[in-house]
Amino acid sequence: MRIGILCLQGDFAEHSQTTLAAAYRLNTPCTVVPVRAKEHLEGLDGLIIPGGESTTIGKLLVRNGMVAGISKIPKIFGTCAGAIMLAKRVEGAIPGQHFLSLMDIGVKRNAYGSQSSSFQMRLKTELGDVDAAFIRAPTINFMGQNVKPLAYKDGEVVAAYEQVGDKHYLACTFHPELSTTLFHEFFLLLGK
Ligand code: GLN
């Protein structure tokens, strides 16, 4: 399996390590491909869009002509800023902000406040209990009919999954790549 990690901005190094650790746990052969240009999207089975800053990631995706290529990828996992990039509706976007708009969720950017309001907590999820870091995180405030919630915090959805035809989208508002392989294992198994 070839899994691309979008390496334009954000915590892509952590995602690379956690993807390899998840593949090892699943005993699944997996090649992690750093993705910086549209040529790197060819032949990928999946793409991970890391946390970081969605305004910057969007600008760089457009500048590098990568938006159309990304929409053809069979499965995409977005964490935090990556989840914002996937969402069809975004509250708190800056004027002219670019998105991929592939997953039928609505998100609210910076829903818990500024960087200093970031926090970590033990979270029960459908995949198991995890330590979840919320770093200038969004919330998921809308889910389309086919979207399945995977975790809640105080009644709000913080992780979700959607299958759209033969495509799969996974979004987390927190950063599983920092503390667990569970979400990466789930992602690697999608479509298998
Ligand atoms: N607040 C950031 C944004 O809107 C996301 C933060 C993160 O990815 N940790 O892009």
PDB file of C-alpha atoms and ligand atoms in Angstrom:
ATOM      1  CA  MET A   1       0.000   0.000   0.000  1.00  0.00           C
ATOM      2  CA  ARG A   2       1.296   3.475  -0.867  1.00  0.00           C
ATOM      3  CA  ILE A   3       0.237   6.136   1.622  1.00  0.00           C
ATOM      4  CA  GLY A   4       1.140   9.736   0.870  1.00  0.00           C
ATOM      5  CA  ILE A   5       1.723  12.239   3.637  1.00  0.00           C
ATOM      6  CA  LEU A   6       1.125  15.837   2.587  1.00  0.00           C
ATOM      7  CA  CYS A   7       4.416  17.488   3.573  1.00  0.00           C
ATOM      8  CA  LEU A   8       3.734  21.140   2.777  1.00  0.00           C
ATOM      9  CA  GLN A   9       3.174  22.409   6.327  1.00  0.00           C
ATOM     10  CA  GLY A  10       2.260  21.025   9.753  1.00  0.00           C
ATOM     11  CA  ASP A  11       3.159  17.866  11.714  1.00  0.00           C
ATOM     12  CA  PHE A  12       3.799  15.553   8.766  1.00  0.00           C
ATOM     13  CA  ALA A  13       6.843  13.866  10.370  1.00  0.00           C
ATOM     14  CA  GLU A  14       4.696  12.506  13.227  1.00  0.00           C
ATOM     15  CA  HIS A  15       2.137  11.177  10.728  1.00  0.00           C
ATOM     16  CA  SER A  16       4.862   9.387   8.759  1.00  0.00           C
ATOM     17  CA  GLN A  17       6.146   7.633  11.886  1.00  0.00           C
ATOM     18  CA  THR A  18       2.682   6.719  13.155  1.00  0.00           C
ATOM     19  CA  THR A  19       1.614   5.387   9.732  1.00  0.00           C
ATOM     20  CA  LEU A  20       4.638   3.084   9.644  1.00  0.00           C
ATOM     21  CA  ALA A  21       3.983   1.994  13.244  1.00  0.00           C
ATOM     22  CA  ALA A  22       0.328   1.254  12.383  1.00  0.00           C
ATOM     23  CA  ALA A  23       1.336  -0.771   9.307  1.00  0.00           C
ATOM     24  CA  TYR A  24       3.807  -2.737  11.443  1.00  0.00           C
ATOM     25  CA  ARG A  25       1.093  -3.502  14.006  1.00  0.00           C
ATOM     26  CA  LEU A  26      -1.245  -4.661  11.233  1.00  0.00           C
ATOM     27  CA  ASN A  27       1.549  -6.612   9.561  1.00  0.00           C
ATOM     28  CA  THR A  28       0.662  -4.801   6.301  1.00  0.00           C
ATOM     29  CA  PRO A  29       3.380  -3.796   3.852  1.00  0.00           C
ATOM     30  CA  CYS A  30       3.187  -0.016   3.468  1.00  0.00           C
ATOM     31  CA  THR A  31       5.307   2.618   1.760  1.00  0.00           C
ATOM     32  CA  VAL A  32       5.038   6.157   3.077  1.00  0.00           C
ATOM     33  CA  VAL A  33       5.463   8.744   0.328  1.00  0.00           C
ATOM     34  CA  PRO A  34       6.233  12.409   1.124  1.00  0.00           C
ATOM     35  CA  VAL A  35       3.873  14.493  -1.026  1.00  0.00           C
ATOM     36  CA  ARG A  36       4.984  17.998  -2.001  1.00  0.00           C
ATOM     37  CA  ALA A  37       4.012  18.246  -5.680  1.00  0.00           C
ATOM     38  CA  LYS A  38       1.170  16.975  -7.856  1.00  0.00           C
ATOM     39  CA  GLU A  39       3.414  14.299  -9.438  1.00  0.00           C
ATOM     40  CA  HIS A  40       3.750  12.704  -5.986  1.00  0.00           C
ATOM     41  CA  LEU A  41      -0.022  12.027  -5.902  1.00  0.00           C
ATOM     42  CA  GLU A  42       0.139   9.457  -8.696  1.00  0.00           C
ATOM     43  CA  GLY A  43      -0.500   5.852  -7.660  1.00  0.00           C
ATOM     44  CA  LEU A  44      -1.345   6.626  -4.045  1.00  0.00           C
ATOM     45  CA  ASP A  45      -3.820   4.370  -2.221  1.00  0.00           C
ATOM     46  CA  GLY A  46      -4.344   7.003   0.454  1.00  0.00           C
ATOM     47  CA  LEU A  47      -3.283  10.469   1.584  1.00  0.00           C
ATOM     48  CA  ILE A  48      -2.903  11.956   5.069  1.00  0.00           C
ATOM     49  CA  ILE A  49      -3.343  15.699   5.519  1.00  0.00           C
ATOM     50  CA  PRO A  50      -1.702  16.741   8.797  1.00  0.00           C
ATOM     51  CA  GLY A  51      -2.598  19.346  11.353  1.00  0.00           C
ATOM     52  CA  GLY A  52      -1.026  22.751  10.951  1.00  0.00           C
ATOM     53  CA  GLU A  53      -2.640  25.825   9.512  1.00  0.00           C
ATOM     54  CA  SER A  54      -5.472  25.267   7.047  1.00  0.00           C
ATOM     55  CA  THR A  55      -5.125  28.737   5.474  1.00  0.00           C
ATOM     56  CA  THR A  56      -1.504  27.971   4.559  1.00  0.00           C
ATOM     57  CA  ILE A  57      -2.130  24.372   3.476  1.00  0.00           C
ATOM     58  CA  GLY A  58      -4.993  25.528   1.208  1.00  0.00           C
ATOM     59  CA  LYS A  59      -2.883  28.261  -0.364  1.00  0.00           C
ATOM     60  CA  LEU A  60       0.005  25.863  -1.065  1.00  0.00           C
ATOM     61  CA  LEU A  61      -2.298  23.172  -2.522  1.00  0.00           C
ATOM     62  CA  VAL A  62      -3.723  25.685  -4.985  1.00  0.00           C
ATOM     63  CA  ARG A  63      -0.323  27.176  -5.801  1.00  0.00           C
ATOM     64  CA  ASN A  64       1.074  23.673  -6.507  1.00  0.00           C
ATOM     65  CA  GLY A  65      -1.958  22.666  -8.630  1.00  0.00           C
ATOM     66  CA  MET A  66      -2.735  19.674  -6.385  1.00  0.00           C
ATOM     67  CA  VAL A  67      -6.476  20.063  -5.696  1.00  0.00           C
ATOM     68  CA  ALA A  68      -7.824  18.020  -8.658  1.00  0.00           C
ATOM     69  CA  GLY A  69      -5.305  15.213  -8.099  1.00  0.00           C
ATOM     70  CA  ILE A  70      -6.165  14.930  -4.406  1.00  0.00           C
ATOM     71  CA  SER A  71      -9.891  14.583  -5.126  1.00  0.00           C
ATOM     72  CA  LYS A  72      -9.153  11.343  -7.065  1.00  0.00           C
ATOM     73  CA  ILE A  73      -7.362   9.610  -4.182  1.00  0.00           C
ATOM     74  CA  PRO A  74      -9.337   6.592  -2.859  1.00  0.00           C
ATOM     75  CA  LYS A  75      -8.978   7.453   0.832  1.00  0.00           C
ATOM     76  CA  ILE A  76      -7.959  10.574   2.735  1.00  0.00           C
ATOM     77  CA  PHE A  77      -7.345  11.094   6.461  1.00  0.00           C
ATOM     78  CA  GLY A  78      -7.307  14.686   7.752  1.00  0.00           C
ATOM     79  CA  THR A  79      -6.351  15.685  11.279  1.00  0.00           C
ATOM     80  CA  CYS A  80      -7.226  19.118  12.676  1.00  0.00           C
ATOM     81  CA  ALA A  81      -6.267  21.504   9.827  1.00  0.00           C
ATOM     82  CA  GLY A  82      -6.511  18.421   7.585  1.00  0.00           C
ATOM     83  CA  ALA A  83     -10.090  17.849   8.758  1.00  0.00           C
ATOM     84  CA  ILE A  84     -10.852  21.497   7.940  1.00  0.00           C
ATOM     85  CA  MET A  85      -9.442  20.957   4.440  1.00  0.00           C
ATOM     86  CA  LEU A  86     -11.774  17.960   3.930  1.00  0.00           C
ATOM     87  CA  ALA A  87     -14.963  19.641   5.207  1.00  0.00           C
ATOM     88  CA  LYS A  88     -17.676  20.877   2.850  1.00  0.00           C
ATOM     89  CA  ARG A  89     -18.732  23.638   5.262  1.00  0.00           C
ATOM     90  CA  VAL A  90     -16.315  25.757   7.300  1.00  0.00           C
ATOM     91  CA  GLU A  91     -17.282  28.311   9.912  1.00  0.00           C
ATOM     92  CA  GLY A  92     -14.605  30.910  10.696  1.00  0.00           C
ATOM     93  CA  ALA A  93     -12.824  30.683   7.348  1.00  0.00           C
ATOM     94  CA  ILE A  94     -10.830  33.703   6.248  1.00  0.00           C
ATOM     95  CA  PRO A  95     -12.069  35.418   3.055  1.00  0.00           C
ATOM     96  CA  GLY A  96     -10.885  33.496  -0.006  1.00  0.00           C
ATOM     97  CA  GLN A  97      -9.610  30.513   2.018  1.00  0.00           C
ATOM     98  CA  HIS A  98      -9.176  27.362  -0.107  1.00  0.00           C
ATOM     99  CA  PHE A  99     -10.588  23.942   0.817  1.00  0.00           C
ATOM    100  CA  LEU A 100     -10.851  20.496  -0.744  1.00  0.00           C
ATOM    101  CA  SER A 101     -14.551  20.211   0.269  1.00  0.00           C
ATOM    102  CA  LEU A 102     -14.713  16.421  -0.133  1.00  0.00           C
ATOM    103  CA  MET A 103     -16.422  15.238   3.082  1.00  0.00           C
ATOM    104  CA  ASP A 104     -19.990  16.007   4.110  1.00  0.00           C
ATOM    105  CA  ILE A 105     -19.147  17.584   7.471  1.00  0.00           C
ATOM    106  CA  GLY A 106     -19.263  21.124   8.786  1.00  0.00           C
ATOM    107  CA  VAL A 107     -16.463  22.366  11.039  1.00  0.00           C
ATOM    108  CA  LYS A 108     -15.918  25.431  13.162  1.00  0.00           C
ATOM    109  CA  ARG A 109     -12.298  26.629  13.144  1.00  0.00           C
ATOM    110  CA  ASN A 110     -10.542  27.428  16.438  1.00  0.00           C
ATOM    111  CA  ALA A 111     -13.666  26.353  18.327  1.00  0.00           C
ATOM    112  CA  TYR A 112     -11.969  26.165  21.752  1.00  0.00           C
ATOM    113  CA  GLY A 113     -10.137  29.494  21.441  1.00  0.00           C
ATOM    114  CA  SER A 114      -6.528  30.421  20.727  1.00  0.00           C
ATOM    115  CA  GLN A 115      -3.313  28.385  20.955  1.00  0.00           C
ATOM    116  CA  SER A 116      -3.100  28.899  24.735  1.00  0.00           C
ATOM    117  CA  SER A 117      -6.508  27.233  25.157  1.00  0.00           C
ATOM    118  CA  SER A 118      -5.159  23.990  23.660  1.00  0.00           C
ATOM    119  CA  PHE A 119      -5.549  20.906  25.878  1.00  0.00           C
ATOM    120  CA  GLN A 120      -5.049  17.182  26.168  1.00  0.00           C
ATOM    121  CA  MET A 121      -7.542  14.639  27.505  1.00  0.00           C
ATOM    122  CA  ARG A 122      -8.354  10.952  27.684  1.00  0.00           C
ATOM    123  CA  LEU A 123     -11.031  10.310  25.062  1.00  0.00           C
ATOM    124  CA  LYS A 124     -13.328   7.330  24.536  1.00  0.00           C
ATOM    125  CA  THR A 125     -13.621   6.553  20.829  1.00  0.00           C
ATOM    126  CA  GLU A 126     -15.213   3.822  18.722  1.00  0.00           C
ATOM    127  CA  LEU A 127     -11.667   2.587  18.077  1.00  0.00           C
ATOM    128  CA  GLY A 128     -10.656   2.511  21.758  1.00  0.00           C
ATOM    129  CA  ASP A 129      -9.549   4.969  24.440  1.00  0.00           C
ATOM    130  CA  VAL A 130      -6.867   7.443  23.337  1.00  0.00           C
ATOM    131  CA  ASP A 131      -4.909  10.422  24.666  1.00  0.00           C
ATOM    132  CA  ALA A 132      -6.170  13.252  22.501  1.00  0.00           C
ATOM    133  CA  ALA A 133      -4.344  16.563  22.013  1.00  0.00           C
ATOM    134  CA  PHE A 134      -6.614  19.386  20.850  1.00  0.00           C
ATOM    135  CA  ILE A 135      -4.378  22.123  19.436  1.00  0.00           C
ATOM    136  CA  ARG A 136      -6.301  25.176  18.237  1.00  0.00           C
ATOM    137  CA  ALA A 137      -8.793  22.542  17.211  1.00  0.00           C
ATOM    138  CA  PRO A 138     -12.038  22.829  15.279  1.00  0.00           C
ATOM    139  CA  THR A 139     -15.270  21.061  16.206  1.00  0.00           C
ATOM    140  CA  ILE A 140     -17.444  19.108  13.807  1.00  0.00           C
ATOM    141  CA  ASN A 141     -20.804  20.895  13.982  1.00  0.00           C
ATOM    142  CA  PHE A 142     -22.582  19.212  11.081  1.00  0.00           C
ATOM    143  CA  MET A 143     -22.582  15.666   9.715  1.00  0.00           C
ATOM    144  CA  GLY A 144     -24.266  14.549   6.490  1.00  0.00           C
ATOM    145  CA  GLN A 145     -26.489  11.449   6.452  1.00  0.00           C
ATOM    146  CA  ASN A 146     -23.737   8.987   5.593  1.00  0.00           C
ATOM    147  CA  VAL A 147     -21.175  10.310   8.061  1.00  0.00           C
ATOM    148  CA  LYS A 148     -20.483   8.091  11.059  1.00  0.00           C
ATOM    149  CA  PRO A 149     -19.268   9.625  14.310  1.00  0.00           C
ATOM    150  CA  LEU A 150     -16.231   7.884  15.857  1.00  0.00           C
ATOM    151  CA  ALA A 151     -15.717  10.004  18.994  1.00  0.00           C
ATOM    152  CA  TYR A 152     -17.471  12.643  21.059  1.00  0.00           C
ATOM    153  CA  LYS A 153     -16.228  15.248  23.523  1.00  0.00           C
ATOM    154  CA  ASP A 154     -18.970  16.801  25.668  1.00  0.00           C
ATOM    155  CA  GLY A 155     -21.591  15.792  23.117  1.00  0.00           C
ATOM    156  CA  GLU A 156     -19.664  17.240  20.175  1.00  0.00           C
ATOM    157  CA  VAL A 157     -18.288  15.049  17.402  1.00  0.00           C
ATOM    158  CA  VAL A 158     -14.482  15.107  17.255  1.00  0.00           C
ATOM    159  CA  ALA A 159     -13.829  12.234  14.837  1.00  0.00           C
ATOM    160  CA  ALA A 160     -15.905  11.011  11.895  1.00  0.00           C
ATOM    161  CA  TYR A 161     -15.823   8.733   8.868  1.00  0.00           C
ATOM    162  CA  GLU A 162     -17.648   8.844   5.536  1.00  0.00           C
ATOM    163  CA  GLN A 163     -17.729   6.549   2.528  1.00  0.00           C
ATOM    164  CA  VAL A 164     -18.648   8.327  -0.695  1.00  0.00           C
ATOM    165  CA  GLY A 165     -19.008   5.776  -3.515  1.00  0.00           C
ATOM    166  CA  ASP A 166     -15.628   4.057  -3.621  1.00  0.00           C
ATOM    167  CA  LYS A 167     -13.896   6.848  -1.665  1.00  0.00           C
ATOM    168  CA  HIS A 168     -13.285   6.984   2.087  1.00  0.00           C
ATOM    169  CA  TYR A 169     -12.780  10.053   4.256  1.00  0.00           C
ATOM    170  CA  LEU A 170     -11.666  10.127   7.898  1.00  0.00           C
ATOM    171  CA  ALA A 171     -11.497  13.331   9.942  1.00  0.00           C
ATOM    172  CA  CYS A 172     -10.197  13.960  13.482  1.00  0.00           C
ATOM    173  CA  THR A 173     -10.240  17.366  15.122  1.00  0.00           C
ATOM    174  CA  PHE A 174      -7.479  16.247  17.526  1.00  0.00           C
ATOM    175  CA  HIS A 175      -4.035  14.758  16.822  1.00  0.00           C
ATOM    176  CA  PRO A 176      -4.018  10.935  17.065  1.00  0.00           C
ATOM    177  CA  GLU A 177      -0.591  10.846  15.365  1.00  0.00           C
ATOM    178  CA  LEU A 178       0.937  12.108  18.634  1.00  0.00           C
ATOM    179  CA  SER A 179      -0.287   9.337  20.907  1.00  0.00           C
ATOM    180  CA  THR A 180      -1.857   6.295  19.227  1.00  0.00           C
ATOM    181  CA  THR A 181      -1.772   4.126  16.103  1.00  0.00           C
ATOM    182  CA  LEU A 182      -5.503   3.261  16.354  1.00  0.00           C
ATOM    183  CA  PHE A 183      -6.777   5.844  13.878  1.00  0.00           C
ATOM    184  CA  HIS A 184      -3.965   5.162  11.397  1.00  0.00           C
ATOM    185  CA  GLU A 185      -4.710   1.417  11.623  1.00  0.00           C
ATOM    186  CA  PHE A 186      -8.395   2.141  10.919  1.00  0.00           C
ATOM    187  CA  PHE A 187      -7.341   4.308   7.953  1.00  0.00           C
ATOM    188  CA  LEU A 188      -4.990   1.692   6.507  1.00  0.00           C
ATOM    189  CA  LEU A 189      -7.773  -0.911   6.628  1.00  0.00           C
ATOM    190  CA  LEU A 190     -10.343   1.260   4.817  1.00  0.00           C
ATOM    191  CA  GLY A 191     -11.358  -0.151   1.427  1.00  0.00           C
ATOM    192  CA  LYS A 192      -9.593  -3.480   2.041  1.00  0.00           C
TER     193      LYS A 192
HETATM  194  N1  GLN B   1      -6.582  26.251  13.854  1.00  0.00           N
HETATM  195  C1  GLN B   1      -5.884  25.631  12.751  1.00  0.00           C
HETATM  196  C2  GLN B   1      -6.567  25.940  11.424  1.00  0.00           C
HETATM  197  O1  GLN B   1      -7.609  26.489  11.387  1.00  0.00           O
HETATM  198  C3  GLN B   1      -5.802  24.123  12.922  1.00  0.00           C
HETATM  199  C4  GLN B   1      -4.898  23.761  14.072  1.00  0.00           C
HETATM  200  C5  GLN B   1      -4.241  22.417  13.959  1.00  0.00           C
HETATM  201  O2  GLN B   1      -4.211  21.807  12.908  1.00  0.00           O
HETATM  202  N2  GLN B   1      -3.671  21.966  15.054  1.00  0.00           N
HETATM  203  O3  GLN B   1      -6.042  25.625  10.413  1.00  0.00           O
END
